Tab-separated table of C-alpha atoms and ligand atoms in Angstrom:
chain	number	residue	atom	x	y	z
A	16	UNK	CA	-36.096	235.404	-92.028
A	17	UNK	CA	-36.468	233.332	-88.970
A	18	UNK	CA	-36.989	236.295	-86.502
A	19	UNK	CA	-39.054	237.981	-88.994
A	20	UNK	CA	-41.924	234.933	-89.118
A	21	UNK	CA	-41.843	234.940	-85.643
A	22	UNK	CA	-42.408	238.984	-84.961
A	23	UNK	CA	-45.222	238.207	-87.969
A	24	UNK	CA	-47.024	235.125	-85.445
A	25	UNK	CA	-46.514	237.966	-82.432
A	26	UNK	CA	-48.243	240.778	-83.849
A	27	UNK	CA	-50.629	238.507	-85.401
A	28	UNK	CA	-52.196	237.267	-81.964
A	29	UNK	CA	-51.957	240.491	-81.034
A	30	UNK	CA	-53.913	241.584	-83.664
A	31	UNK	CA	-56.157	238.142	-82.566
A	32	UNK	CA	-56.096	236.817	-86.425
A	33	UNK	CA	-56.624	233.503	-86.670
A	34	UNK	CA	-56.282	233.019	-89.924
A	35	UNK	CA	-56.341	234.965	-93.609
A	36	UNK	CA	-60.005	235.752	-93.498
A	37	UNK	CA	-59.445	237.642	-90.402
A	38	UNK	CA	-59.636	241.597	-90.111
A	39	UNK	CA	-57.581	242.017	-87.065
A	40	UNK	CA	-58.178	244.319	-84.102
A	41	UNK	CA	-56.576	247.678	-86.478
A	42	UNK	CA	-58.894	245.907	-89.177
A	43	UNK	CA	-57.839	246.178	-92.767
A	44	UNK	CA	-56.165	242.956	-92.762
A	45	UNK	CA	-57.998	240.311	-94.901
A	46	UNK	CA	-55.823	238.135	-97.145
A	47	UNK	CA	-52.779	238.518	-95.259
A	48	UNK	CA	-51.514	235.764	-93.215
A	49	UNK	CA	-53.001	235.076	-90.027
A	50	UNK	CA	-51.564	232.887	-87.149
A	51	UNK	CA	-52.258	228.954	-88.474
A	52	UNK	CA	-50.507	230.099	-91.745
A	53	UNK	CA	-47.647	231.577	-90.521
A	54	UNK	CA	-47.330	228.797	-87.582
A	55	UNK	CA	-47.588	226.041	-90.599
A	56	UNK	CA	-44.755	228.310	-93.106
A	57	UNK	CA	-42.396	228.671	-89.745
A	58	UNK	CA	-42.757	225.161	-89.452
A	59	UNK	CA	-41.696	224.148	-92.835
A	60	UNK	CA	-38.954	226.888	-92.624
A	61	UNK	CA	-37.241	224.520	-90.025
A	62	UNK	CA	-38.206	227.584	-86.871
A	63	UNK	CA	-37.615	226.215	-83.743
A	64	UNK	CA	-40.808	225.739	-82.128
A	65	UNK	CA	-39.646	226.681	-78.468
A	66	UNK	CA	-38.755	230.154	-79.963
A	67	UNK	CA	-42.292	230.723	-81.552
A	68	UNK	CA	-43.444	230.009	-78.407
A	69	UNK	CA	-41.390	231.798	-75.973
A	70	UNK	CA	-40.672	234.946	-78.571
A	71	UNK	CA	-43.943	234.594	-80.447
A	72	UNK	CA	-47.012	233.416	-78.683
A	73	UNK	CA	-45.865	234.434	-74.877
A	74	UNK	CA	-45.157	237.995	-75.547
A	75	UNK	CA	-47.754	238.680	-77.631
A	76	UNK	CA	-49.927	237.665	-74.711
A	77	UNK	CA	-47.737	239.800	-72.047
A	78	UNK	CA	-48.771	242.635	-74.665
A	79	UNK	CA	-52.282	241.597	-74.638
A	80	UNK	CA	-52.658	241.465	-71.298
A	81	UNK	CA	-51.007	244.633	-70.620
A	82	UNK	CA	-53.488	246.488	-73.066
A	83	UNK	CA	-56.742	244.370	-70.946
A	84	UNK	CA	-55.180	246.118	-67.962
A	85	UNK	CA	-55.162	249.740	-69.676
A	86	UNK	CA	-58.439	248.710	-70.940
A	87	UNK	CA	-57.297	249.210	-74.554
A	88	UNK	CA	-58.371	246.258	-75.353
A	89	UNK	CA	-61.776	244.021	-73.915
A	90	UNK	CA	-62.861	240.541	-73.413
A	91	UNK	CA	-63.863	239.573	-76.971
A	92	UNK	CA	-59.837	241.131	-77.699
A	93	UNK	CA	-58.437	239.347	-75.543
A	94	UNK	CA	-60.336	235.561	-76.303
A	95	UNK	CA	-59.394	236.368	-80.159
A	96	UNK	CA	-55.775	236.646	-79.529
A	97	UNK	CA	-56.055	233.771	-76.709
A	98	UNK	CA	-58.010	231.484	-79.497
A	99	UNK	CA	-55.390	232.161	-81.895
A	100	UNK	CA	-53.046	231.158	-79.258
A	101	UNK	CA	-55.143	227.814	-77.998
A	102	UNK	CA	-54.820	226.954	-82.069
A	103	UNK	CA	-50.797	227.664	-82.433
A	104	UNK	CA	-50.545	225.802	-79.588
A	105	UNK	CA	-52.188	222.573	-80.929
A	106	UNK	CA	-50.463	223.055	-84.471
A	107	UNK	CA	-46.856	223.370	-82.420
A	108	UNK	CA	-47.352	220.496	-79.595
A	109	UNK	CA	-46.286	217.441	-81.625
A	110	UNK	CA	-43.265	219.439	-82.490
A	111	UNK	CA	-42.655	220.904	-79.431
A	112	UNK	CA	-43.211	217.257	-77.749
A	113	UNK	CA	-40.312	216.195	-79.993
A	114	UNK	CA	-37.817	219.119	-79.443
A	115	UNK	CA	-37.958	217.982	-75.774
A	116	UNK	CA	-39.175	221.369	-74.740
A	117	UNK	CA	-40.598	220.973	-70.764
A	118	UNK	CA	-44.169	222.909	-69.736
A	119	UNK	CA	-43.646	225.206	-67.143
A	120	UNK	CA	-45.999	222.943	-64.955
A	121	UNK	CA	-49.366	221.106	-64.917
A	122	UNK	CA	-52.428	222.936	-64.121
A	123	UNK	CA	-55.769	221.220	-63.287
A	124	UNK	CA	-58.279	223.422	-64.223
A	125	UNK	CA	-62.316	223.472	-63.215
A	126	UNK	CA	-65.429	225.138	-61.832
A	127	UNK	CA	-66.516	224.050	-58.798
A	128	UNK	CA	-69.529	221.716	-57.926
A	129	UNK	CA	-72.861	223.028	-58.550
A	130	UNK	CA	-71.538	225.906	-60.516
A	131	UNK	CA	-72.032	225.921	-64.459
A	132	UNK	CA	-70.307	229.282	-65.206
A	133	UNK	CA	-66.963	228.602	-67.432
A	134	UNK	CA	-66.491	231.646	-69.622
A	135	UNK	CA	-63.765	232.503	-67.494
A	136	UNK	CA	-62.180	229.281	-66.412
A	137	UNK	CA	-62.451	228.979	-70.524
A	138	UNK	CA	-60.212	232.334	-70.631
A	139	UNK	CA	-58.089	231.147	-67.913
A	140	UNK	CA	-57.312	227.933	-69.420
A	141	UNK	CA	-56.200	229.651	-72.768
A	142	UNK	CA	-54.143	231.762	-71.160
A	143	UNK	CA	-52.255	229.831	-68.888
A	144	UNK	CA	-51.793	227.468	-72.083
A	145	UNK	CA	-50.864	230.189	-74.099
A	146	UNK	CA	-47.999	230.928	-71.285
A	147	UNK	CA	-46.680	227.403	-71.571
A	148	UNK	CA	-48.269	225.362	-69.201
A	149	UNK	CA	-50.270	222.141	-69.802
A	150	UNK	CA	-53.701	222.153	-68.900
A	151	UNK	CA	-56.157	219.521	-68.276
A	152	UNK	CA	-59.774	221.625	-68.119
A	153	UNK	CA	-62.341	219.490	-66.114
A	154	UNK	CA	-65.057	221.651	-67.516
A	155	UNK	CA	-67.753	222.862	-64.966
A	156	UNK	CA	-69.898	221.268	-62.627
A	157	UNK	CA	-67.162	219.401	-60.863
A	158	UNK	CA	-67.312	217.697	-57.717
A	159	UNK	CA	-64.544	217.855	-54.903
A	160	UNK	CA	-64.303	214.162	-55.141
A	161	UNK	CA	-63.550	214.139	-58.880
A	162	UNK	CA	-60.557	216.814	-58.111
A	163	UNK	CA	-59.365	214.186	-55.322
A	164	UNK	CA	-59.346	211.474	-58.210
A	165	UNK	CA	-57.838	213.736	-60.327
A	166	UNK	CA	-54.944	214.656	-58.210
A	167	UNK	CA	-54.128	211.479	-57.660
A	168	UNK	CA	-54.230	210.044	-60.925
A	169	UNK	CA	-52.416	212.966	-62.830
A	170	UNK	CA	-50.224	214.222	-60.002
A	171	UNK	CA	-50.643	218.171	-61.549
A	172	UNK	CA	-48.506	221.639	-59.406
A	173	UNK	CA	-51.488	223.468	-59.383
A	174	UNK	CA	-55.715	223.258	-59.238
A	175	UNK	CA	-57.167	226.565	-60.283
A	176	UNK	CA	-60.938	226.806	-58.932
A	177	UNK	CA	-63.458	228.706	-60.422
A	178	UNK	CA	-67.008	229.926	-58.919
A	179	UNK	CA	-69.476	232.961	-60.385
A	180	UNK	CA	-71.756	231.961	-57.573
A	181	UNK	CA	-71.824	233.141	-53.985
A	182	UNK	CA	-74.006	229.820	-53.449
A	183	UNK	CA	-70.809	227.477	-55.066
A	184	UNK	CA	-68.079	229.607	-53.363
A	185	UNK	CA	-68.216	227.524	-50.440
A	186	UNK	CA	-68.003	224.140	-52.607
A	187	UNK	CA	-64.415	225.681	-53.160
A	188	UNK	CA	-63.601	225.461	-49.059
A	189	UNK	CA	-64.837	221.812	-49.270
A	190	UNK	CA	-62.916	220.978	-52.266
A	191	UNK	CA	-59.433	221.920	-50.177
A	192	UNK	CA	-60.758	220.124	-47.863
A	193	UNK	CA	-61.005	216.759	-49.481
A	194	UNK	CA	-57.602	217.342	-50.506
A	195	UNK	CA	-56.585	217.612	-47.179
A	196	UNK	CA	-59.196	214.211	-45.889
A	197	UNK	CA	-57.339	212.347	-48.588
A	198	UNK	CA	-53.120	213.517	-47.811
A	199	UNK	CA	-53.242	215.651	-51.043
A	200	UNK	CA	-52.907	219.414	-49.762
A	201	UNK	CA	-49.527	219.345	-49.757
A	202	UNK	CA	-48.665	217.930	-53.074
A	203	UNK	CA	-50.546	220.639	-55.142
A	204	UNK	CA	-50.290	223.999	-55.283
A	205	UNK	CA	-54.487	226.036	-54.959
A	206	UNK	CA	-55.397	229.012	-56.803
A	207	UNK	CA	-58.635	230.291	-56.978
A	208	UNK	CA	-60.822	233.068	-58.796
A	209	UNK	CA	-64.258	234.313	-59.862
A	210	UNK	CA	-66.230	237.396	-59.654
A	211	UNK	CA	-67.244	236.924	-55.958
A	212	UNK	CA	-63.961	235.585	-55.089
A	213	UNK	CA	-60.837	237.777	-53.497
A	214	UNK	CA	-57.493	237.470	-51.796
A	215	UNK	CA	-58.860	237.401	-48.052
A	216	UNK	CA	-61.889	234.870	-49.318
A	217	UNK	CA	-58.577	232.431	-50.436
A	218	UNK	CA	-56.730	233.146	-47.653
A	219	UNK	CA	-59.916	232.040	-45.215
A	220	UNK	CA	-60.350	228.796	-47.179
A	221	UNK	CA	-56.469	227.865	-47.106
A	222	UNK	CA	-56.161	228.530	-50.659
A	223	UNK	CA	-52.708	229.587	-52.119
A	224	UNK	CA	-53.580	231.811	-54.402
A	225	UNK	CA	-55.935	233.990	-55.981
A	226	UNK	CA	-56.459	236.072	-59.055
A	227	UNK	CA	-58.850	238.389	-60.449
A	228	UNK	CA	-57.899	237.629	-64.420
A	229	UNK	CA	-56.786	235.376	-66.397
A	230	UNK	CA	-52.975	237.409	-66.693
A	231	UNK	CA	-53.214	237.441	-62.817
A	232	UNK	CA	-53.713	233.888	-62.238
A	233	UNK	CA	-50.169	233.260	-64.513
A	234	UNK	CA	-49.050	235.917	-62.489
A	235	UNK	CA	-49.878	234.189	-59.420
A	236	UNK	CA	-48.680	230.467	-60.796
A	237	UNK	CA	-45.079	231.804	-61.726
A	238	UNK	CA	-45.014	233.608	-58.029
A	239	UNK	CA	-46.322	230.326	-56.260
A	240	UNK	CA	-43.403	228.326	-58.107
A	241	UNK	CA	-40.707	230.367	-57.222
A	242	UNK	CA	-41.541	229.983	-53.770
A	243	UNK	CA	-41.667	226.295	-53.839
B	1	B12	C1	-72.961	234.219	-68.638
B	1	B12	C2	-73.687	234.074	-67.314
B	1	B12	C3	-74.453	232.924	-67.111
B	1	B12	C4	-74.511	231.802	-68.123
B	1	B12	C5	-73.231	230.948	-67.992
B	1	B12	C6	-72.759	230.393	-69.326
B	1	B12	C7	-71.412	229.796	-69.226
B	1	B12	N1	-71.182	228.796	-70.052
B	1	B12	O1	-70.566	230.193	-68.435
B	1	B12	C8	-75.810	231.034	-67.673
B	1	B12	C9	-76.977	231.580	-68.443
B	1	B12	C10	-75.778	229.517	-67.811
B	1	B12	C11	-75.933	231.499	-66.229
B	1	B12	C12	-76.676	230.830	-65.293
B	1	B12	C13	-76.895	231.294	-63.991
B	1	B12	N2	-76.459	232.473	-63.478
B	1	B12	CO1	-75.160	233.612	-64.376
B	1	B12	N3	-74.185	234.996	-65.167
B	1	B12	C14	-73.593	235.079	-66.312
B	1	B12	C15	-72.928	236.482	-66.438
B	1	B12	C16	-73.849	237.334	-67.322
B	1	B12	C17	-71.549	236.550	-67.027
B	1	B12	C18	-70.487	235.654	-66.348
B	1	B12	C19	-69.246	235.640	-67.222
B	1	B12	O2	-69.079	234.763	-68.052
B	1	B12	N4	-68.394	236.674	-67.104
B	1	B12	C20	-67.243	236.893	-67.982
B	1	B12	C21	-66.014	236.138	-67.484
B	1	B12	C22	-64.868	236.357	-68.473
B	1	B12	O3	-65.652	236.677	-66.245
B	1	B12	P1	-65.354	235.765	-64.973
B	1	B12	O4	-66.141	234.531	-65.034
B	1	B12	O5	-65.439	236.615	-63.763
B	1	B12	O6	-63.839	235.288	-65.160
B	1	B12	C23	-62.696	236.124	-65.059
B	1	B12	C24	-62.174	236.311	-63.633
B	1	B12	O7	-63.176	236.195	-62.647
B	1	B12	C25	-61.067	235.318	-63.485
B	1	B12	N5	-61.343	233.930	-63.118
B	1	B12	C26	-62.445	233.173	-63.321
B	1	B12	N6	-62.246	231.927	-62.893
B	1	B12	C27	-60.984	231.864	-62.418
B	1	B12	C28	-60.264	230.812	-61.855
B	1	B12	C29	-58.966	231.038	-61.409
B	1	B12	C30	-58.209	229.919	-60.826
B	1	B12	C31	-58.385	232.337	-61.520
B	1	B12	C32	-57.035	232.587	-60.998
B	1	B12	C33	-59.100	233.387	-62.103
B	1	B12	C34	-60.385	233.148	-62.539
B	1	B12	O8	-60.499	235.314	-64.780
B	1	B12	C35	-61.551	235.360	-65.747
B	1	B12	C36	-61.021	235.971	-67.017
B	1	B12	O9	-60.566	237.280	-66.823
B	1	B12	C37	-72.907	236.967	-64.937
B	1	B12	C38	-73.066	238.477	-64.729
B	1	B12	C39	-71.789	239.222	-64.951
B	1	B12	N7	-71.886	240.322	-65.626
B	1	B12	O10	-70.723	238.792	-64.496
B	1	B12	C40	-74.109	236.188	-64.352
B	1	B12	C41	-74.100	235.817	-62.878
B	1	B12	C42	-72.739	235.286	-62.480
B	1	B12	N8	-75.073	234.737	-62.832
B	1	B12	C43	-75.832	234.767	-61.766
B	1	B12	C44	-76.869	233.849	-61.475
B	1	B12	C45	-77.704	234.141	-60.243
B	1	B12	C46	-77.117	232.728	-62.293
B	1	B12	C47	-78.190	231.661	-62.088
B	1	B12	C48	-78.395	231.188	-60.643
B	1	B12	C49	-79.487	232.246	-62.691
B	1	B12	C50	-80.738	231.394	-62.493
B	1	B12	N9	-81.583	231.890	-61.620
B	1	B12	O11	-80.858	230.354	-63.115
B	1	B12	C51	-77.709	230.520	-63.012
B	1	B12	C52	-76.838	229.517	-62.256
B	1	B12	C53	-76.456	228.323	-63.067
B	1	B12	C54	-75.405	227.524	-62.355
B	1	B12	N10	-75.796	226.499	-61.619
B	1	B12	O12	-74.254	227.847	-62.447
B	1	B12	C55	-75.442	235.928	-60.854
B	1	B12	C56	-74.658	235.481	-59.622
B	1	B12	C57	-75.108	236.209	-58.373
B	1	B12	C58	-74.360	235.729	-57.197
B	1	B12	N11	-73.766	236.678	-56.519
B	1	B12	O13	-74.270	234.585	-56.877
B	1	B12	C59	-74.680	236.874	-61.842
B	1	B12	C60	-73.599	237.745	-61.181
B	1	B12	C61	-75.769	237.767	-62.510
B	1	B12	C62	-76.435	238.719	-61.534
B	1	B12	N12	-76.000	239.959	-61.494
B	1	B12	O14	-77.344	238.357	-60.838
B	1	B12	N13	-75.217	232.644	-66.009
């Protein structure tokens, strides 16, 4: 019973249903139940939590994100089954809270100064949520001395930078930098990402990492915390 609620929840946010009135990406789906449903049943079934996470949300996503990559599936795809993630994940974090069950890590999350693009610090967010990490998103605009306050206030593993600009790419240099001016570098881990963005551009600004997607900047996360 229990393992079958939780397959349900997985092929649910791969099928990005939110809830009943949803189609799903195969379609043909309305009045079944969608992902808040069959969180809320699992829940008063007595699931664990940490398995509908883990066994449930997480591989569904793996799943998604391998179908992105084979370009099965597209943006609006993948931000349905993230959303329906984002929401499991605020029905299950009292519970989870209570079961004791760790996040992977903290992750700071913004677009850098001058720079309002966040459609895909948005997706990035999700996603890294969606893999079991708490996220604090700063929302765009944000200044190198806000990350500096930020960092030392809420003490996160990892900043992920975003830029769409070739103009704000540079505010991302200056943000490490501050970090640096202020004894910070060390005590957080720096990926970065957005469209003009690349590997060398992260290595040039002493970033740690860098990832073209939302699935690569997990990728990249998990990588950078084995290391450390
Ligand atoms: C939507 C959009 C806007 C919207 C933004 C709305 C919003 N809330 O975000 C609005 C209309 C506000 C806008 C404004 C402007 N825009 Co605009 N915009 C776009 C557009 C069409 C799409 C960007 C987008 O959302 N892509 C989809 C997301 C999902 O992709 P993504 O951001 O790359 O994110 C993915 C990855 O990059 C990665 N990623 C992203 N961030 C991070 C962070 C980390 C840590 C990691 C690991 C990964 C990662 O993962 C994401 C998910 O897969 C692009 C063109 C295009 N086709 O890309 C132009 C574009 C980015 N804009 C451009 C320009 C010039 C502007 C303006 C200057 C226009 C103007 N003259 O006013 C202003 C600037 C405003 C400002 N100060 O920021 C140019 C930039 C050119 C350049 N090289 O600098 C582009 C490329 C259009 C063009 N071809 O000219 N824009």
């Amino acid at each position: 019973m229990t393992d079958d609620i939780i397959e349900q929840i997985k092929q649910n946010v791969i099928q990005g249903r939110m809830d009943k009135e949803d189609e799903g990406f195969d379609g043909g789906m309305v009045g079944q139940p969608g992902v808040k449903e069959l969180v809320q049943q699992a829940l008063d079934m007595g699931t664990d939590p940490r398995r509908m996470v883990t066994e449930g949300l997480t591989e569904a996503m793996s799943i998604v994100g391998e179908r992105f990559e084979a370009k099965d599936y597209f943006i609006p795809d993948m931000l349905a089954s993230a959303e329906t993630v984002g929401e499991a994940m605020d029905i299950l974090a009292p519970h989870l809270a209570k079961s004791g069950m760790a996040t992977k890590g903290k992750v700071i999350m913004a677009t850098v100064k001058g720079d309002l693009h966040d459609i895909g610090k948005n997706i990035v967010s999700i996603i890294l949520k969606g893999a079991g990490y708490e996220v604090n998103d700063m929302g765009a605009d944000v200044t190198p001395e806000r990350i500096v306050a930020i960092v030392t206030e809420e003490k996160p593993d990892f900043i992920g930078l975003s830029a769409l600009l070739t103009t704000t790419m540079m505010a991302m240099k200056e943000t490490i930098e501050s970090l640096a001016e202020a004894g910070l570098r060390d005590k957080v881990k720096v990926i970065i990402g957005g469209a003009p963005t690349s590997a060398e551009f992260a290595a040039e600004i002493g970033a740690d990492g860098y990832g073209a997607d939302a699935f690569q900047a997990v990728r990249v996360v998990e990588e950078l915390k084995q290391r450390s």
